mmCIF file of N, CA and C in Angstrom:
data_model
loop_
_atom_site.group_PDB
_atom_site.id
_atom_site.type_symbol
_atom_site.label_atom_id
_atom_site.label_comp_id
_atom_site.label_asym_id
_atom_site.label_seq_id
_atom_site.Cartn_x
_atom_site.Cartn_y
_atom_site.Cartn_z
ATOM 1 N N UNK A 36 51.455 -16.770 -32.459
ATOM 2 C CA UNK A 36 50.186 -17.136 -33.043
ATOM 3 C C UNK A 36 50.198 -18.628 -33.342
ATOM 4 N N UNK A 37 49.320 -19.289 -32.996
ATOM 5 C CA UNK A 37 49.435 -20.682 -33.133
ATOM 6 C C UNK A 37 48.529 -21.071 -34.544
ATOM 7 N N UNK A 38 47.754 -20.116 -35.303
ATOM 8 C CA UNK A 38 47.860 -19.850 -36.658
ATOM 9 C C UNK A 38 48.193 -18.719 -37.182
ATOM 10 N N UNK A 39 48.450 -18.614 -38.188
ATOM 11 C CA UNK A 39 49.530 -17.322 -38.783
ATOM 12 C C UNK A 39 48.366 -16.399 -39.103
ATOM 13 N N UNK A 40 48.628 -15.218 -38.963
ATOM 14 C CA UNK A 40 47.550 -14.168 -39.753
ATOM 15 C C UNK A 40 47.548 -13.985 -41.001
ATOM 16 N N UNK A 41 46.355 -14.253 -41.497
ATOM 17 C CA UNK A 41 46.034 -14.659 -42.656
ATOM 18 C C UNK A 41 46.232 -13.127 -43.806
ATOM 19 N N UNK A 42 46.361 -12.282 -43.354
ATOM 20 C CA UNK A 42 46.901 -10.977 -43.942
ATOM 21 C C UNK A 42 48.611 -11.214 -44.357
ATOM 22 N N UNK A 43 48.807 -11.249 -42.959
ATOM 23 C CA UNK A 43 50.316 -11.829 -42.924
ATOM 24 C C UNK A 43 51.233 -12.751 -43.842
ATOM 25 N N UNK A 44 50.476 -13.943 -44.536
ATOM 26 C CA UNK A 44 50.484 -14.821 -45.177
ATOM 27 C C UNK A 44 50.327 -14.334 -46.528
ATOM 28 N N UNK A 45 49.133 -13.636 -46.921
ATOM 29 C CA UNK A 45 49.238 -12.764 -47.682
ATOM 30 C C UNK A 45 50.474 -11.978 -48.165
ATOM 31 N N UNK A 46 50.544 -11.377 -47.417
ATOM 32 C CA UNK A 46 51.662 -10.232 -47.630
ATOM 33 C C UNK A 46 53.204 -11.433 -47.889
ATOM 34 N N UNK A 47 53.600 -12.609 -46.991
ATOM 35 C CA UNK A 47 54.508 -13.346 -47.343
ATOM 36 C C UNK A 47 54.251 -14.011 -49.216
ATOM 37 N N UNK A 48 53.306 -14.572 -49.491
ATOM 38 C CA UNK A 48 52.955 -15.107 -50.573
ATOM 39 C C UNK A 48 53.225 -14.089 -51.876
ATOM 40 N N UNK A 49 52.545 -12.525 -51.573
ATOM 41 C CA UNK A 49 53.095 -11.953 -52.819
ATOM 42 C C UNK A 49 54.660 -11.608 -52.878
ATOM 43 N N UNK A 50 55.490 -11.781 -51.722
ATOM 44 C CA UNK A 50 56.501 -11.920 -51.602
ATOM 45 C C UNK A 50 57.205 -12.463 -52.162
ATOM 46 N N UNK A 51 56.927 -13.990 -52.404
ATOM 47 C CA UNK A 51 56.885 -15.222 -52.536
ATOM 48 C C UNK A 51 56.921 -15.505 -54.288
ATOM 49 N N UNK A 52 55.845 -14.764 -54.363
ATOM 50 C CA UNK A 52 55.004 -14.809 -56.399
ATOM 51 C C UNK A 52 56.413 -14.685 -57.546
ATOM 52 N N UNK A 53 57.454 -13.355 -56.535
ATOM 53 C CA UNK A 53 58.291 -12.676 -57.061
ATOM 54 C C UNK A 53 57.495 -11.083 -57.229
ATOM 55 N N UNK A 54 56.360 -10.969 -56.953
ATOM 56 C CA UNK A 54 56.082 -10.193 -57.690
ATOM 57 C C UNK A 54 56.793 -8.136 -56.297
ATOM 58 N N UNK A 55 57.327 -8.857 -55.865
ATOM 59 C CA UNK A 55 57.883 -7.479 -55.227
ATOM 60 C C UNK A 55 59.102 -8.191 -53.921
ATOM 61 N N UNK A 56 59.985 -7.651 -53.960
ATOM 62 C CA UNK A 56 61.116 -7.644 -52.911
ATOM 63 C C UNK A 56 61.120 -6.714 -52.203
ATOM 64 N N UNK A 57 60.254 -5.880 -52.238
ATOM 65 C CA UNK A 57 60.117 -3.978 -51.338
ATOM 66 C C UNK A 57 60.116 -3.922 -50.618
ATOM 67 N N UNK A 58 58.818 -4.702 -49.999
ATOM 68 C CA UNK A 58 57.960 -4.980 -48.400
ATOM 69 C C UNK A 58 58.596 -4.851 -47.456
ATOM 70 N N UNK A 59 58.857 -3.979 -46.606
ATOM 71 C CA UNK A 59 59.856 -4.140 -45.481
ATOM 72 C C UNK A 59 58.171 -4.265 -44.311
ATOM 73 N N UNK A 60 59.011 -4.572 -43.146
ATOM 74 C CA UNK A 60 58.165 -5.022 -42.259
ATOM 75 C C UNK A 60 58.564 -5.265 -40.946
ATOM 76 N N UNK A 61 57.812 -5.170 -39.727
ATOM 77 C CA UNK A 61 58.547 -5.082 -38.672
ATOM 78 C C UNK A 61 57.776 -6.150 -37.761
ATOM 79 N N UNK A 62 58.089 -6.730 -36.990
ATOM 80 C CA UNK A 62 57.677 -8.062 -36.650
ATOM 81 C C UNK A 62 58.391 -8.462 -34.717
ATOM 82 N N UNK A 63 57.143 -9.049 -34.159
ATOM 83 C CA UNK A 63 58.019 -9.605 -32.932
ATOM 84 C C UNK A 63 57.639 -10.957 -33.221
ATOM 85 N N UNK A 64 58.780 -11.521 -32.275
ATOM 86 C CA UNK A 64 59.230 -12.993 -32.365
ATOM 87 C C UNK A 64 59.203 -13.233 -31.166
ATOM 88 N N UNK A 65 58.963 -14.114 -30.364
ATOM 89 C CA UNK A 65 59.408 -14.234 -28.955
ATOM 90 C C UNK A 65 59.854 -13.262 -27.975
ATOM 91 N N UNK A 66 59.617 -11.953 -28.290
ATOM 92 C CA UNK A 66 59.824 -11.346 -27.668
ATOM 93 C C UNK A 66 60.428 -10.000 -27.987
ATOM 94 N N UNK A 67 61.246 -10.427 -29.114
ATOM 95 C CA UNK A 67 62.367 -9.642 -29.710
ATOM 96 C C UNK A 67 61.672 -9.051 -31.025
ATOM 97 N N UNK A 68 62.234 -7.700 -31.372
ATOM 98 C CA UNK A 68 61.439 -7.423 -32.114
ATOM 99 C C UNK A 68 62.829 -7.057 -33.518
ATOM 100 N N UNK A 69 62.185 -7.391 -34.771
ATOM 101 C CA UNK A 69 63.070 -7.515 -35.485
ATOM 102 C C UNK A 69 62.419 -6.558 -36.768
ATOM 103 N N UNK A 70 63.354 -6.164 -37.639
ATOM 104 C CA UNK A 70 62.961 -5.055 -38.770
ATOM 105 C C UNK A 70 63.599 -5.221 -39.821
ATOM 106 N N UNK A 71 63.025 -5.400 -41.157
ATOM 107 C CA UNK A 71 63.890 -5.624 -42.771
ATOM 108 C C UNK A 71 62.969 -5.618 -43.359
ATOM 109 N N UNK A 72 63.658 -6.040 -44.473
ATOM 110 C CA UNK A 72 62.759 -6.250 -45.884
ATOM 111 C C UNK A 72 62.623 -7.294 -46.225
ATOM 112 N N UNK A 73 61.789 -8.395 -46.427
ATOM 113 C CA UNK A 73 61.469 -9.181 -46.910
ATOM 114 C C UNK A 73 61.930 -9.674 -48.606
ATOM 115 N N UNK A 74 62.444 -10.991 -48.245
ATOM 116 C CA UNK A 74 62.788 -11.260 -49.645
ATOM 117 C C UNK A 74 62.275 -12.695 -49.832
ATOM 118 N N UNK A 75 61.719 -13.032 -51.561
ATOM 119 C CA UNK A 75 61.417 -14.444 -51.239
ATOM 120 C C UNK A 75 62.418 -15.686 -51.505
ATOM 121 N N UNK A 76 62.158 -16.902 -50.348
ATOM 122 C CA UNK A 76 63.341 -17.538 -49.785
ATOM 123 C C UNK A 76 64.436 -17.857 -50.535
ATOM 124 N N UNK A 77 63.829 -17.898 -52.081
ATOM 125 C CA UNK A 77 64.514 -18.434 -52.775
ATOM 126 C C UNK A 77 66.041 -17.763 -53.111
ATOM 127 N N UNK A 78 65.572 -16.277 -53.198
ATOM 128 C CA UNK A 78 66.650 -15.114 -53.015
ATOM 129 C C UNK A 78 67.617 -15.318 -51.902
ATOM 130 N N UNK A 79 66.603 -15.298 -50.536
ATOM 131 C CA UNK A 79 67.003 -15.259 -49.819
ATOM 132 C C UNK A 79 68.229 -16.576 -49.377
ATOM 133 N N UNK A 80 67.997 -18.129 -49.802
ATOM 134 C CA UNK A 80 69.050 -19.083 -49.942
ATOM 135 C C UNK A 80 69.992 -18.225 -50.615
ATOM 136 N N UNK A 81 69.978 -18.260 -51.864
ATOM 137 C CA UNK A 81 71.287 -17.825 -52.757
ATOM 138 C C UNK A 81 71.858 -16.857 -52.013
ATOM 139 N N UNK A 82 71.164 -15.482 -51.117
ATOM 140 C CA UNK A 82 72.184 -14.893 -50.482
ATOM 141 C C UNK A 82 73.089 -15.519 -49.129
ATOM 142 N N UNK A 83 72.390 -16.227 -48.865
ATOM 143 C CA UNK A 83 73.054 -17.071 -47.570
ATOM 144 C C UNK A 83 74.412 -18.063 -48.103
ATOM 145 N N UNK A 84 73.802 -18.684 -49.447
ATOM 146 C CA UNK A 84 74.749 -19.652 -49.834
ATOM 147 C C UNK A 84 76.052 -18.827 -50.013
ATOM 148 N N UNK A 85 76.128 -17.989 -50.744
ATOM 149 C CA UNK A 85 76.998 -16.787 -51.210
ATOM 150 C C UNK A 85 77.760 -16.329 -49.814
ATOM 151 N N UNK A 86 77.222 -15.727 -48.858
ATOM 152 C CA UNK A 86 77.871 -15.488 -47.866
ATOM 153 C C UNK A 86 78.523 -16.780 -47.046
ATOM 154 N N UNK A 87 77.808 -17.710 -47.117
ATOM 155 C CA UNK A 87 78.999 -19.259 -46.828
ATOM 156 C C UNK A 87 79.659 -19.607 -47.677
ATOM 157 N N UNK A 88 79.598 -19.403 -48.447
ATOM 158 C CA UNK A 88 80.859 -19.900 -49.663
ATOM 159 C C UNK A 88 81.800 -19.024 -49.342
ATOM 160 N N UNK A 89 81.567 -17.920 -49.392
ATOM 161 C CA UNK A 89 83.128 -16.801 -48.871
ATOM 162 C C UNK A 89 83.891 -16.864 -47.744
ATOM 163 N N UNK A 90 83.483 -18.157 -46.599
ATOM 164 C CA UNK A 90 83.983 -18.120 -44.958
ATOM 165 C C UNK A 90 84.740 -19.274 -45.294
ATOM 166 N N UNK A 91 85.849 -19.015 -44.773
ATOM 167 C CA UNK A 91 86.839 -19.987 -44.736
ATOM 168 C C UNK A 91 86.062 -21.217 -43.632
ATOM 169 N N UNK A 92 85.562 -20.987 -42.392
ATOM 170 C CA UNK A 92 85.106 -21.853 -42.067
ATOM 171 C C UNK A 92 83.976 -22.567 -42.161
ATOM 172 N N UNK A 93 82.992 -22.133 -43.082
ATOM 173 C CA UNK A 93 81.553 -22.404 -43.030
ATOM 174 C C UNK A 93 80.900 -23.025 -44.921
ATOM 175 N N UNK A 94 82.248 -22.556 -45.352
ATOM 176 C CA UNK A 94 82.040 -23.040 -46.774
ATOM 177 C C UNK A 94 81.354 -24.199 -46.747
ATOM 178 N N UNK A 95 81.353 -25.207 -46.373
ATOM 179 C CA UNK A 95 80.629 -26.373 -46.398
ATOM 180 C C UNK A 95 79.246 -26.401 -46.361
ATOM 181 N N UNK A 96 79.003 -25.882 -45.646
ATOM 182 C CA UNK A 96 77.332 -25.462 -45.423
ATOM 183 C C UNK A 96 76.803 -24.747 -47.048
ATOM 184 N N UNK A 97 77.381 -23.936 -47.302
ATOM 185 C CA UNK A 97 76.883 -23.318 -48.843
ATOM 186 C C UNK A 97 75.588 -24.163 -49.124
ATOM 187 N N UNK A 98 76.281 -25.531 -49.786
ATOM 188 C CA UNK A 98 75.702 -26.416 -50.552
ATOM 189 C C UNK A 98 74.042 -26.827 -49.862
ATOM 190 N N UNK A 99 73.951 -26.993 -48.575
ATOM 191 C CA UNK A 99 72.991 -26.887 -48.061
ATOM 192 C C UNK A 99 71.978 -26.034 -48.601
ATOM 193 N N UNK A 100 71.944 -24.429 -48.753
ATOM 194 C CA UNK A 100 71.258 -23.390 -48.899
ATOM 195 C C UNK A 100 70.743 -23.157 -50.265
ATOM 196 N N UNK A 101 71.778 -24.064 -51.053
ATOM 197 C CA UNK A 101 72.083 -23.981 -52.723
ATOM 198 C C UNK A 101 70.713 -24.865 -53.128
ATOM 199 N N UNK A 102 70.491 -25.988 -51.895
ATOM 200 C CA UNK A 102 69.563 -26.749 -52.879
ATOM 201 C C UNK A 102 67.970 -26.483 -52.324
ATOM 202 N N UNK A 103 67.176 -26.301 -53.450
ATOM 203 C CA UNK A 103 66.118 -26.787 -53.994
ATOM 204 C C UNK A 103 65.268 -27.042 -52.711
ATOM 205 N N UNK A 104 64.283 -26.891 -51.497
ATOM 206 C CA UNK A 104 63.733 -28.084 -51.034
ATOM 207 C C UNK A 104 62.466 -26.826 -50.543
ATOM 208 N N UNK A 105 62.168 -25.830 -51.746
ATOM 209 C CA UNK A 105 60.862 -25.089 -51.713
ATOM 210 C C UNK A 105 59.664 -25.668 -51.954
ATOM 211 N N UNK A 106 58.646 -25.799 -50.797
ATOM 212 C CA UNK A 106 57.585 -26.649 -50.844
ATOM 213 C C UNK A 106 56.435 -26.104 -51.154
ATOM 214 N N UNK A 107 55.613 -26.603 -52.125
ATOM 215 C CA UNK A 107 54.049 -25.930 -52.679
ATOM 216 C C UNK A 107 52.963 -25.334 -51.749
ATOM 217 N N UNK A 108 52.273 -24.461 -51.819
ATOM 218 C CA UNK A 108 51.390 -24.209 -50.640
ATOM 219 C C UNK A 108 51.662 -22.837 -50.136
ATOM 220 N N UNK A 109 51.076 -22.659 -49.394
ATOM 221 C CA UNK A 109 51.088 -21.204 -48.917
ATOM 222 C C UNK A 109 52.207 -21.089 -47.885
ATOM 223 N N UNK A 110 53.396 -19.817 -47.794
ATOM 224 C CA UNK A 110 54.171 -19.902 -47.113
ATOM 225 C C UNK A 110 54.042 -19.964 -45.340
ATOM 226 N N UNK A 111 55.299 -20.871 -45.029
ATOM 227 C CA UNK A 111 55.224 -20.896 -43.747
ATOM 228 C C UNK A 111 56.132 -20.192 -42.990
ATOM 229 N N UNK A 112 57.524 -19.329 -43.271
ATOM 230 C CA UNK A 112 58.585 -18.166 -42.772
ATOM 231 C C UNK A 112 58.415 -17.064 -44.024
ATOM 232 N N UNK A 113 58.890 -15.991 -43.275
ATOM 233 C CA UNK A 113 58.921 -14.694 -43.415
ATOM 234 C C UNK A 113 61.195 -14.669 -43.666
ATOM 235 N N UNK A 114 60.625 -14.436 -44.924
ATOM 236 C CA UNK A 114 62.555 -14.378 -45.014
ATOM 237 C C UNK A 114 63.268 -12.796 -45.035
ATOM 238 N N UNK A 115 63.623 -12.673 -44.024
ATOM 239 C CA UNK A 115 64.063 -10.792 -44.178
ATOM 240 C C UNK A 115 65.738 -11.173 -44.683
ATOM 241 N N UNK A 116 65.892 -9.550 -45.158
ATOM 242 C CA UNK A 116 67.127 -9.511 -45.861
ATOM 243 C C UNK A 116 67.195 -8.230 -45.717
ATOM 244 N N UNK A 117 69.216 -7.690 -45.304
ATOM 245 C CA UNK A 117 69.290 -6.302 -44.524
ATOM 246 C C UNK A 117 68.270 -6.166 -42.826
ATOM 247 N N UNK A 118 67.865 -7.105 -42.249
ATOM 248 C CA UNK A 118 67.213 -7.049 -41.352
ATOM 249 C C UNK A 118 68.176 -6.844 -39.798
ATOM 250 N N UNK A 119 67.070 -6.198 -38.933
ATOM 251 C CA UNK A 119 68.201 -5.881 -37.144
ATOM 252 C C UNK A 119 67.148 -6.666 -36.432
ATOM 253 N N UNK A 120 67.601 -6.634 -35.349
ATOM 254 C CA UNK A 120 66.819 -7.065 -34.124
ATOM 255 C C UNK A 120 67.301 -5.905 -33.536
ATOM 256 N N UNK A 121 66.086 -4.821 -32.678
ATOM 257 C CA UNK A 121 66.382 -3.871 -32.205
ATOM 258 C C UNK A 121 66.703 -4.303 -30.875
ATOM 259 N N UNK A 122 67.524 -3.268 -30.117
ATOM 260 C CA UNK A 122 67.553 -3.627 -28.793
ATOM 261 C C UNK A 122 68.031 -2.331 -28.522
ATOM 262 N N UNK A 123 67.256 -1.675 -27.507
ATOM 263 C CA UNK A 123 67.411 -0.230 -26.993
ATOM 264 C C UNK A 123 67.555 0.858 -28.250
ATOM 265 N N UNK A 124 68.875 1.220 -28.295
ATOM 266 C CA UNK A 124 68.414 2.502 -29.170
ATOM 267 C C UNK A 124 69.556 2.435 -30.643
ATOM 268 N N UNK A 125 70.186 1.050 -30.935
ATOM 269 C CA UNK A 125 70.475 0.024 -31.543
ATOM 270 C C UNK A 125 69.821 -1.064 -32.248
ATOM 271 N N UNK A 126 70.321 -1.326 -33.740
ATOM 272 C CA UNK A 126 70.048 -2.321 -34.301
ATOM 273 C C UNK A 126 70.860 -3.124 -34.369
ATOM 274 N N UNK A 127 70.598 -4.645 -34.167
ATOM 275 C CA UNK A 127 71.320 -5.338 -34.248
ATOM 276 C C UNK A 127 71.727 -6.537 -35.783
ATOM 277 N N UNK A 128 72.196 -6.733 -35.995
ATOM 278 C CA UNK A 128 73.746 -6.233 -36.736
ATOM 279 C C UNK A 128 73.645 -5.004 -37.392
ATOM 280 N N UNK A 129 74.355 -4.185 -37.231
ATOM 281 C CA UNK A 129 74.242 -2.783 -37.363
ATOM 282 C C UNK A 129 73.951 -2.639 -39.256
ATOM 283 N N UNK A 130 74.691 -3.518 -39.645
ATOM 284 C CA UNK A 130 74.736 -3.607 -40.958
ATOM 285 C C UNK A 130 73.290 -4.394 -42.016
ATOM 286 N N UNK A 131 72.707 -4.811 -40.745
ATOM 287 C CA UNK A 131 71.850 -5.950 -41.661
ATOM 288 C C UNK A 131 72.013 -7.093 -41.723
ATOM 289 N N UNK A 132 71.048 -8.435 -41.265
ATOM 290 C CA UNK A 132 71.485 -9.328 -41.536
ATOM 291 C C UNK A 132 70.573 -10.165 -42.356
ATOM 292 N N UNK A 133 70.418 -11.841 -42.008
ATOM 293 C CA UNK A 133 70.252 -12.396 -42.997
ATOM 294 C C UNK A 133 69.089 -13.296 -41.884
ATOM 295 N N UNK A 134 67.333 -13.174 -41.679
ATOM 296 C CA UNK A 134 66.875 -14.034 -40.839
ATOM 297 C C UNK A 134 65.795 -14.654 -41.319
ATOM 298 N N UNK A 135 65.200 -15.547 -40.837
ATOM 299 C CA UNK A 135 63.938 -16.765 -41.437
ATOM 300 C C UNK A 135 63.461 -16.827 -39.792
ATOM 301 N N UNK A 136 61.697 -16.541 -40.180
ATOM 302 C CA UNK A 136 61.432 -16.558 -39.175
ATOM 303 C C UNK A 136 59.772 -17.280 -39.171
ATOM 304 N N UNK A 137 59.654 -18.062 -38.607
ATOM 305 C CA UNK A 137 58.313 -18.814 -38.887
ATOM 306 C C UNK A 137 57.441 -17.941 -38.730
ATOM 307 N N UNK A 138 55.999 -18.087 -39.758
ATOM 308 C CA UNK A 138 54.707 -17.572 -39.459
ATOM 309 C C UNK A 138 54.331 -17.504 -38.212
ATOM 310 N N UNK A 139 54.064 -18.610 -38.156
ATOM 311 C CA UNK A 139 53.147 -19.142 -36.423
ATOM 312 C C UNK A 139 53.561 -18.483 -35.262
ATOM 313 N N UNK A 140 55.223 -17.996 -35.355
ATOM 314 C CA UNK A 140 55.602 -17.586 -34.355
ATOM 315 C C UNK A 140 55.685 -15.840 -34.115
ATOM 316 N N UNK A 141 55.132 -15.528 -35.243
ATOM 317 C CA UNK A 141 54.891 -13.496 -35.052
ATOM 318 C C UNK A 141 53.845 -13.786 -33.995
ATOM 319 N N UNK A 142 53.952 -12.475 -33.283
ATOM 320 C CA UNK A 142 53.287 -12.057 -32.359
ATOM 321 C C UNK A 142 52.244 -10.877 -32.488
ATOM 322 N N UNK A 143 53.526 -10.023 -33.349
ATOM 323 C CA UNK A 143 52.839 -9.000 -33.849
ATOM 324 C C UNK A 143 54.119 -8.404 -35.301
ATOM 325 N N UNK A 144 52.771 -7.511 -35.889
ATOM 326 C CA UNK A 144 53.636 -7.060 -36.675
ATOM 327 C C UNK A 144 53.045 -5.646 -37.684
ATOM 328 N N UNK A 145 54.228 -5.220 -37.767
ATOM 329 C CA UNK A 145 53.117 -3.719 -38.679
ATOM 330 C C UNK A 145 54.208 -3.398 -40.025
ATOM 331 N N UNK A 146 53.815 -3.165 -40.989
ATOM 332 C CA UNK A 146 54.357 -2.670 -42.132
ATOM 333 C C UNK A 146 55.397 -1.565 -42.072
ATOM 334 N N UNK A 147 56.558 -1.763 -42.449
ATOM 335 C CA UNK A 147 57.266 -1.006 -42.394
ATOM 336 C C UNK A 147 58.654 -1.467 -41.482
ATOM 337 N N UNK A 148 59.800 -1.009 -41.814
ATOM 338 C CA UNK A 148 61.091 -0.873 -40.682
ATOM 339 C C UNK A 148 61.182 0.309 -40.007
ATOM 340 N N UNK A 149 61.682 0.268 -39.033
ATOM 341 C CA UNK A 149 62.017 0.606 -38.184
ATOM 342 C C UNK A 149 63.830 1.481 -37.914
ATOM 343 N N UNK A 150 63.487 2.371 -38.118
ATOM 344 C CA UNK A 150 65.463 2.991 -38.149
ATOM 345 C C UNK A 150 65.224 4.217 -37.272
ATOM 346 N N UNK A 151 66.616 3.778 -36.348
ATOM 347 C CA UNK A 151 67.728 5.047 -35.573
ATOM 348 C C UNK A 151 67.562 6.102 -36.432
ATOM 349 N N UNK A 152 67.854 7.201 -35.332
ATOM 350 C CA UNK A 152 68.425 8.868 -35.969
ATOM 351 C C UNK A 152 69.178 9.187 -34.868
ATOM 352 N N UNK A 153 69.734 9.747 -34.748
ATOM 353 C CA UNK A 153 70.768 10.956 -34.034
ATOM 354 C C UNK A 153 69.770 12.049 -33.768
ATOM 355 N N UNK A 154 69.269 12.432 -34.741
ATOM 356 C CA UNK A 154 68.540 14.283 -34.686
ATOM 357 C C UNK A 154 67.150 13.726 -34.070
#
């Protein structure tokens, strides 16, 4: 979308307020289609910083994530947390990961995640 859907934006902003971390949501990107819960960024840094501070090789970066550089205005990424990128009959990182993904660039998207079964 070369402007973001204005629902969409919505739904990022009360995200955003604090006023809910729930929202899960399912979303394509270029192609790829990805599934989590939405958290707002600010959360979402501190969990990133946290997981670089614990890597022997990446510790450095932490400090990056740690600071401050949230800008006024209506949001411009969608920050998922516990999120996959599906691919066939697999999520990818099986566990959940950690992604930022610009407005402008959903394609599509519908409320809710997306999960495997066996049965």
């Amino acid at each position: 979308m070369s402007k973001p859907d204005e629902l969409l934006v919505d739904i990022a902003a009360t995200v955003e307020s604090g006023r809910s971390n729930q929202m899960s949501l399912t979303v394509v990107v270029g192609g790829a289609v990805l599934t989590g819960r939405l958290a707002p960024e600010a959360l979402w840094r501190e969990r990133v910083s946290e997981v670089l501070t614990d890597s022997d090789r990446l510790g450095e970066f932490s400090g990056i994530f740690r600071t401050s550089t949230l800008k006024e205005g209506p949001p411009t990424h969608l920050h998922f947390h516990l999120a996959r990128i599906l691919q066939g009959t697999v999520g990818i990182p099986e566990t959940g990961g950690m992604y930022r993904v610009a407005l402008a660039d959903v394609s599509a998207w519908t409320v809710g995640d997306f999960r495997y079964s066996d049965h």
